[in-house]
């Protein structure tokens, strides 16, 4: 076949001759049917009425080939079985023979030629120098399909077209893409597979529109997200899927021994998961590995680790990591890591260490910012030292560090909690004279102070004055008013706030509903609390663990233990878990009510979550069960023995 091709090649032409030839004699043969426009690379699709749109295929191939099959060139069709290769060949052969009155030779090595189909094509509607070749697909590396003919054949075709078959919403569809051409940029196999994903989205939208018989705009191609385009990292995938903290470090070393080169994302993910699981001994191993291999990691890894050490009250380890960042771990420290360790010291009452570090900050070449000063202001306010907090604030202004809303809010909140609301308002006015606008939290703090002083009307007026000063009321502001109304038993007014929020198109959150639920439960109206629980779900607000727990405790308080059990079941189905005390009160209450099976269910749920009752609780349960008939059920006996 190759010698036949060579003998049919056209003579050599110079540049001018080629230009003239391309303008006068296009040198292309249409594959057929040109009355459908090109819209995308989707081809041979069945519509909802199972009518095959063959013509779209051929037109789109012509556009893809910049006019059709080129004279004197070999065009190869590559694709798996039933992807349409034979269909294209028969269609092109019949069209060339009929339209161009040319002689077509069709070589069939698979005994699949059908004269009947050719006759159908001719009734519906190549030159020997134009040869079309079909090629099957075989499995290649990593399971990616590749053309069956190998490297020796690869350089023969001038153009290679890749066809693929798949199902999209129970509709047979195909996709075609140019993977090799000597005349235009082509697509890689990876890009081809992305086109398939794109086509599925377009095809789904197209079929959906046909089913509803609507004239809609042409759907835009779905843009693949960064995660879809990103190459998966085996180690991170394995680490993410692993649920046993004891295996995290083993996975790391397994990949390392296989030659995998761990980089910053590997260490960041591993450290984060170990810290969340409180596997600090394993973290030490990771840090030793970083140090011994001189691996450069970002500051964020160590900032996260310092915070986790702080939460675990391992303050000395947090300080050690901070000091070693720029020495042993080849990581540049910034004021962000400085602020992190400073905040850890303040939160854990290491006052002298925090003061010392803050004073050394400039000497350590850190340019202190507003966050640094805010942390120190928080320190003194936490200790009740208003004057010292003001000294830090004055120093902040002297160093020309711009205060933020947090700077003012912390001081306003402190004054309001001390009952000095008028002083807080004066401080707020001074803040505005300096060109600083308060945010929703600023107003919420002032409103809370006013409510605590019995000045509800002033608080409500302040909320409406917010918008005049360019600050829109938020949930936190309504929450302050709702809390005060519920606290004073003004439940109708509290419900009225919900109506007002709806008018302002502010959707209540779970905190708002929890305020009402807590009020009803404390008032002994657990049934009303349950109605609020149902209502919030109907309105699209998902309850949290505190919501369920409050309602369960509310039913237990009025000794409606079956009502509490009903809410407990809903809580467990929502993947929220009550506290041990909630389990205890409900379980004992069910035993006292003679609901042995239901009580055993509660104890089994406790056991499943590795919770246990104290000795006094077990004695109460056994005494309640044995009080009447002195008989302990096998189910209860198993629970007691295994606890």
XYZ file of C-alpha atoms in Angstrom:
643
model
C 0.000 0.000 0.000
C 2.875 2.386 0.780
C 4.425 1.964 -2.691
C 1.019 2.657 -4.224
C 0.793 5.853 -2.211
C 4.257 6.992 -3.217
C 3.492 6.425 -6.906
C 0.431 8.624 -6.651
C 2.129 11.592 -4.993
C 1.868 14.893 -6.832
C 5.061 16.472 -8.296
C 7.123 18.965 -6.280
C 5.975 22.598 -6.506
C 7.653 25.837 -5.413
C 6.041 28.274 -2.996
C 4.279 30.438 -5.579
C 2.941 27.381 -7.363
C 1.642 25.974 -4.092
C -0.079 29.281 -3.251
C -1.705 29.471 -6.658
C -2.747 25.833 -6.503
C -4.286 26.263 -3.053
C -6.331 29.267 -4.212
C -7.560 27.794 -7.502
C -7.584 24.075 -6.862
C -8.476 23.488 -3.252
C -7.254 19.901 -3.526
C -9.870 18.618 -1.076
C -12.727 16.182 -1.463
C -15.826 16.585 0.689
C -16.850 13.574 2.723
C -20.495 14.451 2.033
C -23.554 16.456 3.152
C -22.727 20.133 3.690
C -26.027 21.589 4.788
C -25.398 21.444 8.538
C -23.221 24.080 10.288
C -20.343 23.260 12.609
C -21.304 23.784 16.247
C -18.958 21.488 18.165
C -17.119 18.201 17.847
C -20.146 16.122 18.829
C -21.090 13.757 16.014
C -23.516 10.963 15.133
C -25.934 11.747 17.964
C -29.349 10.199 18.326
C -32.039 12.657 19.333
C -34.912 11.794 21.623
C -36.934 10.411 18.718
C -34.106 7.995 17.784
C -33.566 9.748 14.458
C -29.922 9.503 13.502
C -28.306 12.783 12.552
C -25.636 11.290 10.232
C -25.174 14.438 8.184
C -23.795 16.419 11.109
C -20.886 13.979 11.288
C -19.658 14.510 7.761
C -19.894 18.280 7.788
C -17.939 18.480 11.010
C -15.249 16.209 9.649
C -14.951 18.520 6.609
C -14.527 21.533 8.891
C -12.042 19.690 11.067
C -10.057 18.740 7.929
C -10.235 22.331 6.625
C -12.366 21.404 3.619
C -12.304 17.625 3.465
C -9.982 14.831 2.395
C -6.812 16.167 0.771
C -5.749 14.796 -2.610
C -2.503 12.830 -2.492
C -2.631 12.390 1.271
C -3.387 9.513 3.621
C -6.137 10.167 6.157
C -6.275 7.637 8.996
C -9.322 6.989 11.172
C -8.441 5.572 14.601
C -11.002 4.269 17.047
C -12.399 1.276 18.922
C -14.954 -1.133 17.555
C -18.342 0.392 16.579
C -17.003 3.947 16.756
C -18.045 4.686 13.137
C -14.839 4.136 11.147
C -16.448 1.921 8.487
C -19.452 4.228 8.285
C -17.199 7.191 7.489
C -15.239 5.252 4.873
C -18.364 4.030 3.065
C -19.957 7.464 3.155
C -16.809 9.180 1.879
C -16.270 6.573 -0.854
C -19.830 6.836 -2.158
C -19.791 10.645 -2.004
C -16.478 10.962 -3.905
C -17.607 8.494 -6.542
C -20.947 10.219 -7.060
C -19.977 13.897 -6.696
C -16.559 13.914 -8.358
C -17.131 11.029 -10.819
C -13.933 9.520 -9.516
C -12.717 5.963 -9.296
C -12.642 4.642 -5.767
C -10.727 1.594 -4.604
C -11.939 0.139 -1.299
C -9.531 -2.312 0.389
C -11.335 -4.467 2.952
C -9.155 -6.740 5.117
C -11.921 -7.571 7.565
C -14.566 -8.854 5.125
C -16.996 -6.154 6.278
C -17.715 -4.437 2.949
C -21.422 -4.073 2.238
C -22.523 -3.316 -1.309
C -26.064 -2.839 -0.004
C -24.992 0.010 2.257
C -23.062 1.649 -0.574
C -26.178 1.448 -2.717
C -28.173 3.102 0.068
C -25.677 5.950 0.289
C -25.714 6.480 -3.486
C -29.490 6.412 -3.659
C -29.722 8.976 -0.789
C -27.681 11.442 -2.046
C -12.239 8.172 -4.103
C -10.094 9.085 -6.518
C -7.219 6.472 -6.283
C -4.930 9.278 -5.215
C -6.960 9.720 -2.007
C -6.598 6.858 0.437
C -8.493 6.447 3.630
C -7.246 3.968 6.262
C -8.985 2.684 9.395
C -7.083 1.555 12.467
C -8.308 -0.151 15.663
C -7.330 0.775 19.234
C -5.373 -1.263 21.778
C -4.567 -0.681 25.447
C -1.467 1.422 26.084
C 0.348 2.635 29.171
C -1.751 3.406 32.253
C -4.778 1.917 30.499
C -4.966 4.732 27.913
C -5.969 3.480 24.485
C -3.651 3.987 21.510
C -3.720 3.142 17.770
C -3.052 -0.540 17.079
C -0.516 0.027 14.298
C 2.820 0.846 15.902
C 5.662 3.316 15.438
C 6.572 2.100 11.959
C 3.161 3.175 10.678
C 2.969 6.380 12.709
C 4.798 8.540 10.159
C 2.790 7.329 7.111
C -0.604 9.111 7.545
C -0.741 12.830 6.872
C -3.784 13.218 9.114
C -5.032 11.025 11.954
C -8.568 11.342 13.293
C -9.497 9.739 16.621
C -13.072 8.530 17.145
C -14.565 7.546 20.478
C -17.848 6.015 21.502
C -19.703 6.446 24.774
C -23.177 6.677 26.291
C -24.589 10.021 27.370
C -27.968 9.807 29.131
C -28.808 6.549 27.367
C -28.096 8.167 24.009
C -25.458 6.734 21.670
C -22.920 9.423 20.811
C -19.488 9.746 19.283
C -16.708 12.276 19.421
C -14.012 13.004 16.879
C -10.737 14.859 17.318
C -7.607 15.377 15.210
C -4.644 13.837 17.002
C -2.052 14.143 14.246
C -1.736 16.525 11.312
C 1.047 18.022 9.226
C -1.039 21.072 8.450
C -2.510 22.449 11.724
C -2.080 22.237 15.538
C -3.565 19.047 16.925
C -4.919 17.772 20.205
C -3.197 15.397 22.587
C -4.909 12.291 23.902
C -5.324 13.971 27.298
C -7.076 16.917 25.678
C -9.203 14.446 23.737
C -10.438 12.781 26.929
C -11.255 16.223 28.343
C -13.283 16.930 25.223
C -15.296 13.793 25.968
C -16.137 15.131 29.439
C -17.082 18.467 27.912
C -19.248 16.766 25.298
C -21.181 14.846 27.939
C -22.198 18.074 29.644
C -23.258 19.679 26.346
C -25.100 16.550 25.217
C -26.969 16.281 28.520
C -28.137 19.894 28.273
C -29.125 19.433 24.622
C -31.202 16.295 25.270
C -32.847 17.882 28.307
C -33.936 20.807 26.148
C -35.324 18.489 23.454
C -37.340 16.531 25.999
C -39.112 19.685 27.102
C -39.462 20.914 23.526
C -38.075 24.338 24.360
C -36.138 26.749 22.204
C -33.185 27.610 24.359
C -29.883 29.248 23.710
C -26.989 27.092 22.684
C -25.471 25.732 25.936
C -22.057 27.019 26.812
C -19.287 24.453 27.186
C -18.786 23.421 30.784
C -15.501 24.799 32.056
C -13.511 22.146 33.842
C -12.447 23.058 37.368
C -8.851 23.194 38.502
C -9.320 19.978 40.491
C -10.656 18.184 37.372
C -7.651 19.307 35.335
C -5.098 18.612 38.060
C -3.204 15.347 37.803
C -4.045 13.151 40.834
C -1.221 12.642 43.357
C -1.243 8.985 44.511
C 0.203 9.656 47.964
C -2.285 12.421 48.767
C -5.176 10.283 47.531
C -4.133 7.357 49.734
C -3.598 9.635 52.722
C -6.999 11.262 52.236
C -8.789 7.911 52.084
C -7.037 6.519 55.158
C -9.159 6.838 58.318
C -6.749 5.232 60.785
C -4.250 7.780 62.222
C -1.917 4.922 63.116
C -1.330 4.319 59.397
C -0.627 7.905 58.265
C 3.114 7.723 58.818
C 3.325 4.201 57.382
C 1.763 5.374 54.115
C 4.335 8.157 53.966
C 7.252 5.740 54.316
C 5.742 3.168 51.961
C 5.696 5.718 49.153
C 9.157 6.966 50.098
C 10.616 3.453 49.872
C 9.013 3.019 46.446
C 11.002 6.011 45.207
C 8.252 8.619 45.495
C 9.706 12.087 46.048
C 7.691 13.818 48.751
C 7.323 17.577 48.331
C 5.693 20.419 50.239
C 2.048 19.339 49.589
C 2.894 15.885 50.946
C 4.374 17.203 54.189
C 1.651 19.827 54.637
C -1.155 17.273 54.269
C 0.577 14.690 56.459
C 1.325 17.192 59.224
C -2.226 18.516 59.161
C -3.780 15.051 59.490
C -1.384 14.000 62.244
C -2.017 17.220 64.176
C -5.803 16.811 63.873
C -5.424 13.289 65.270
C -3.109 14.553 68.068
C -0.352 12.220 66.857
C 2.382 14.589 68.001
C 5.026 11.872 68.383
C 4.632 11.070 64.694
C 4.872 14.772 63.903
C 8.292 14.787 65.560
C 9.364 12.072 63.128
C 8.148 14.179 60.201
C 10.010 17.233 61.491
C 13.202 15.202 61.835
C 12.772 14.056 58.237
C 12.331 17.657 57.067
C 15.439 18.744 58.937
C 17.693 15.866 57.877
C 16.699 16.144 54.200
C 16.731 19.963 54.176
C 13.321 20.115 52.506
C 11.986 23.610 51.978
C 8.414 23.996 53.165
C 6.067 26.950 53.234
C 5.353 28.978 56.355
C 1.719 27.848 56.381
C 2.750 24.318 57.435
C 4.444 25.582 60.595
C 1.742 28.146 61.363
C -0.841 25.372 61.347
C 1.383 23.202 63.531
C 1.927 26.025 66.055
C -1.838 26.495 66.325
C -2.409 22.786 66.927
C 0.290 22.738 69.610
C -1.466 25.704 71.202
C -4.850 23.938 71.215
C -3.203 20.913 72.829
C -1.577 23.249 75.406
C 1.879 22.142 74.288
C 3.121 25.709 74.451
C 6.838 24.942 74.757
C 6.692 22.822 71.581
C 4.907 25.653 69.774
C 7.631 28.106 70.828
C 10.330 25.625 69.801
C 8.861 25.205 66.324
C 8.664 28.992 65.906
C 12.322 29.474 66.807
C 13.497 26.545 64.656
C 11.587 27.627 61.539
C 14.387 29.828 60.261
C 17.172 27.582 61.522
C 16.520 23.879 61.218
C 13.600 23.856 58.804
C 14.771 26.159 56.019
C 11.663 28.345 56.186
C 11.493 32.132 56.143
C 9.465 33.543 59.026
C 7.169 36.518 58.555
C 5.069 38.603 60.903
C 2.263 36.113 60.307
C 4.077 33.318 62.147
C 5.145 35.865 64.798
C 1.509 36.818 65.381
C 0.529 33.141 65.525
C 2.909 32.254 68.347
C 2.091 35.523 70.137
C -1.614 34.666 70.063
C -0.910 31.134 71.337
C 0.957 32.595 74.317
C -1.878 35.023 75.100
C -4.628 32.403 74.786
C -2.761 30.115 77.180
C -2.087 32.849 79.775
C 1.670 32.919 79.215
C 1.542 36.635 79.871
C 5.205 37.327 80.641
C 6.353 35.299 77.621
C 3.925 37.175 75.363
C 5.096 40.579 76.630
C 8.729 39.596 76.167
C 8.148 38.307 72.635
C 6.164 41.420 71.676
C 8.951 43.695 72.869
C 11.577 41.648 70.995
C 9.548 41.678 67.795
C 11.263 44.693 66.167
C 14.698 43.398 67.198
C 13.850 40.108 65.477
C 13.247 42.191 62.333
C 9.489 41.764 62.380
C 7.489 44.816 61.383
C 4.596 44.681 63.823
C 1.178 45.242 62.248
C -2.357 45.845 63.494
C -2.812 42.137 64.291
C 0.210 42.216 66.597
C -1.164 45.155 68.575
C -4.690 43.725 68.614
C -3.376 40.570 70.268
C -1.680 42.592 73.006
C -4.786 44.719 73.517
C -6.730 41.481 73.901
C -4.190 40.325 76.494
C -4.715 43.326 78.782
C -8.474 43.424 78.319
C -8.599 39.741 79.198
C -6.856 40.605 82.481
C -9.163 43.573 83.037
C -6.324 46.069 82.619
C -8.082 48.843 80.677
C -5.326 51.422 81.139
C -2.604 49.106 79.855
C -4.757 48.208 76.872
C -5.053 51.951 76.148
C -1.271 52.276 76.384
C -0.855 49.627 73.702
C -3.468 51.423 71.603
C -1.619 54.733 71.975
C 1.666 53.051 71.062
C -0.045 51.656 67.992
C -1.009 55.168 66.899
C 2.476 56.517 67.642
C 4.047 53.896 65.396
C 1.552 54.884 62.700
C 0.010 51.446 62.592
C -3.541 51.814 61.281
C -6.178 50.495 63.739
C -8.799 48.124 62.360
C -12.413 47.477 63.304
C -11.158 44.642 65.534
C -9.008 47.139 67.437
C -12.017 49.254 68.327
C -14.457 46.371 68.773
C -12.366 44.697 71.450
C -12.324 47.891 73.523
C -16.001 48.686 72.932
C -16.949 45.142 73.957
C -14.857 45.400 77.102
C -16.548 48.640 78.191
C -20.035 47.263 77.465
C -19.401 44.123 79.525
C -18.341 46.329 82.435
C -21.623 48.211 82.146
C -19.919 51.375 80.873
C -22.170 51.649 77.833
C -22.047 55.440 77.647
C -18.243 55.333 77.699
C -18.367 52.759 74.920
C -20.640 55.015 72.846
C -18.244 57.953 73.336
C -15.353 55.752 72.226
C -17.407 54.742 69.194
C -18.130 58.391 68.347
C -14.417 59.156 68.627
C -13.776 56.264 66.270
C -16.105 57.788 63.674
C -14.564 61.244 63.984
C -11.249 59.646 63.012
C -12.826 58.357 59.818
C -13.303 54.775 60.966
C -16.628 53.109 60.230
C -18.068 50.525 62.537
C -19.176 47.162 61.181
C -22.120 44.956 62.147
C -20.160 43.527 65.093
C -19.419 47.027 66.415
C -23.114 47.871 66.512
C -23.986 44.443 67.929
C -21.618 45.002 70.869
C -23.169 48.388 71.617
C -26.687 46.980 71.241
C -25.831 44.142 73.619
C -24.586 46.648 76.170
C -27.755 48.705 75.847
C -29.973 45.614 76.217
C -28.032 44.513 79.297
C -28.715 47.952 80.773
C -32.446 47.621 80.109
C -32.382 50.030 77.154
C -33.946 47.780 74.532
C -35.607 50.594 72.580
C -32.279 52.408 72.208
C -30.693 49.191 71.026
C -33.396 48.663 68.399
C -33.105 52.279 67.268
C -29.342 51.872 66.930
C -29.869 48.898 64.646
C -32.022 50.959 62.324
C -29.552 53.880 62.491
C -26.859 51.574 61.152
C -28.028 51.869 57.576
C -27.960 55.665 57.811
C -24.264 55.375 58.599
C -23.685 52.967 55.703
C -23.717 49.670 57.610
C -26.379 47.106 56.777
C -27.961 45.173 59.655
C -26.847 41.539 59.817
C -27.952 38.398 61.614
C -25.735 39.218 64.592
C -27.718 42.416 65.230
C -31.088 40.666 65.076
C -29.636 37.951 67.309
C -28.946 40.498 70.063
C -32.541 41.725 70.006
C -33.930 38.185 69.790
C -31.895 37.066 72.816
C -33.075 39.977 74.943
C -36.733 39.469 74.008
C -36.595 35.740 74.737
C -34.777 36.398 78.012
C -37.596 38.668 79.117
C -40.318 36.263 77.967
C -41.511 38.494 75.130
C -41.861 35.577 72.746
C -44.437 37.179 70.457
C -42.144 40.139 69.878
C -39.297 37.677 69.210
C -41.383 35.915 66.559
C -42.186 39.329 65.111
C -38.473 39.848 64.511
C -38.477 36.787 62.267
C -41.263 38.346 60.206
C -39.334 41.598 60.013
C -36.210 39.760 58.882
C -38.200 38.088 56.137
C -39.374 41.475 54.883
C -35.770 42.643 54.772
C -34.801 39.434 52.968
C -32.527 38.323 55.781
C -32.734 34.575 56.288
C -32.606 33.479 59.962
C -29.749 31.138 60.773
C -29.565 28.256 63.223
C -28.498 30.585 66.052
C -31.705 32.594 65.743
C -33.874 29.484 65.916
C -31.814 28.094 68.791
C -32.652 31.193 70.823
C -36.373 30.461 70.491
C -35.897 26.743 71.113
C -33.872 27.407 74.262
C -36.566 29.742 75.565
C -39.361 27.216 75.039
C -37.373 24.397 76.630
C -36.522 26.454 79.710
C -40.166 27.456 79.951
C -41.230 23.791 79.946
C -42.772 23.987 76.469
C -40.776 21.266 74.758
C -43.581 20.633 72.258
C -43.353 24.248 71.072
C -39.580 23.870 70.819
C -40.109 20.782 68.688
C -42.431 22.753 66.388
C -39.697 25.360 65.910
C -37.259 22.533 65.133
C -39.536 21.224 62.397
C -40.328 24.716 61.083
C -36.690 25.669 60.671
C -36.045 22.531 58.629
C -39.055 23.251 56.424
C -37.639 26.719 55.777
C -34.280 25.309 54.747
C -32.253 25.887 57.928
C -30.339 22.817 59.093
C -30.297 22.210 62.873
C -26.941 21.729 64.572
C -25.967 19.522 67.492
C -26.944 22.215 70.022
C -30.437 22.417 68.493
C -31.151 18.717 68.913
C -29.498 18.505 72.300
C -31.569 21.384 73.690
C -34.829 19.798 72.515
C -33.914 16.354 73.882
C -33.024 17.904 77.240
C -36.264 19.897 77.117
C -38.365 16.738 76.761
C -36.392 15.031 79.534
C -36.982 18.038 81.798
C -40.763 17.526 81.575
C -40.263 13.714 81.755
C -41.521 13.112 78.230
C -38.771 10.579 77.538
C -40.374 9.057 74.458
C -40.544 12.537 72.927
C -36.856 12.939 73.751
C -36.088 9.586 72.137
C -37.857 10.671 68.947
C -35.641 13.753 68.693
C -32.566 11.678 69.584
C -33.242 9.390 66.618
C -33.492 12.405 64.314
C -30.253 13.718 65.790
C -28.385 10.466 65.193
C -29.707 10.229 61.630
C -28.315 13.727 61.019
C -24.844 12.564 62.152
C -24.941 14.716 65.284
C -24.150 13.229 68.679
C -25.426 14.277 72.116
C -23.295 14.731 75.188
C -22.886 11.965 77.749
C -25.193 13.813 80.149
C -27.983 13.901 77.563
C -27.637 10.149 76.998
C -27.595 9.586 80.755
C -30.756 11.547 81.568
C -32.670 10.040 78.671
C -31.548 6.459 79.380
C -32.331 6.584 83.092
C -35.662 8.272 82.382
C -36.664 5.514 79.953
C -35.746 2.831 82.498
C -37.842 4.574 85.135
C -40.736 4.740 82.687
C -40.529 0.990 82.086
C -39.282 1.397 78.502
C -36.532 -1.211 78.826
C -35.920 -1.874 75.112
C -35.825 1.841 74.311
C -33.437 2.456 77.193
C -31.187 -0.378 76.012
C -31.123 1.239 72.573
C -29.821 4.458 74.164
C -27.108 2.550 76.044
C -26.082 0.708 72.871
C -25.742 4.007 71.019
C -23.548 5.267 73.843
C -21.362 2.185 73.603
C -21.075 2.569 69.838
C -19.677 6.068 70.377
C -17.342 4.896 73.130
C -19.255 6.753 75.849
C -19.848 5.232 79.249
C -21.942 5.876 82.345
C -20.466 6.354 85.787
C -20.958 3.831 88.564
C -23.784 5.765 90.229
C -25.765 5.811 86.982
C -25.407 2.034 86.557
C -26.603 1.487 90.128
C -29.680 3.623 89.428
C -30.448 1.670 86.268
C -30.077 -1.750 87.893
C -32.149 -0.663 90.885
C -34.922 0.686 88.641
C -35.028 -2.505 86.571
C -34.901 -4.894 89.499
C -37.303 -2.970 91.708
C -40.449 -4.666 90.397
C -39.611 -8.250 89.361
C -35.917 -8.572 90.046
C -35.229 -9.600 86.473
C -32.556 -8.195 84.193
C -33.072 -8.850 80.485
C -30.393 -10.615 78.486
C -29.981 -7.513 76.331
C -29.331 -5.318 79.363
C -27.060 -7.933 80.913
C -24.916 -7.981 77.753
C -24.655 -4.191 77.820
C -23.656 -4.157 81.491
C -21.060 -6.899 81.062
C -19.466 -5.273 78.026
C -19.311 -1.806 79.605
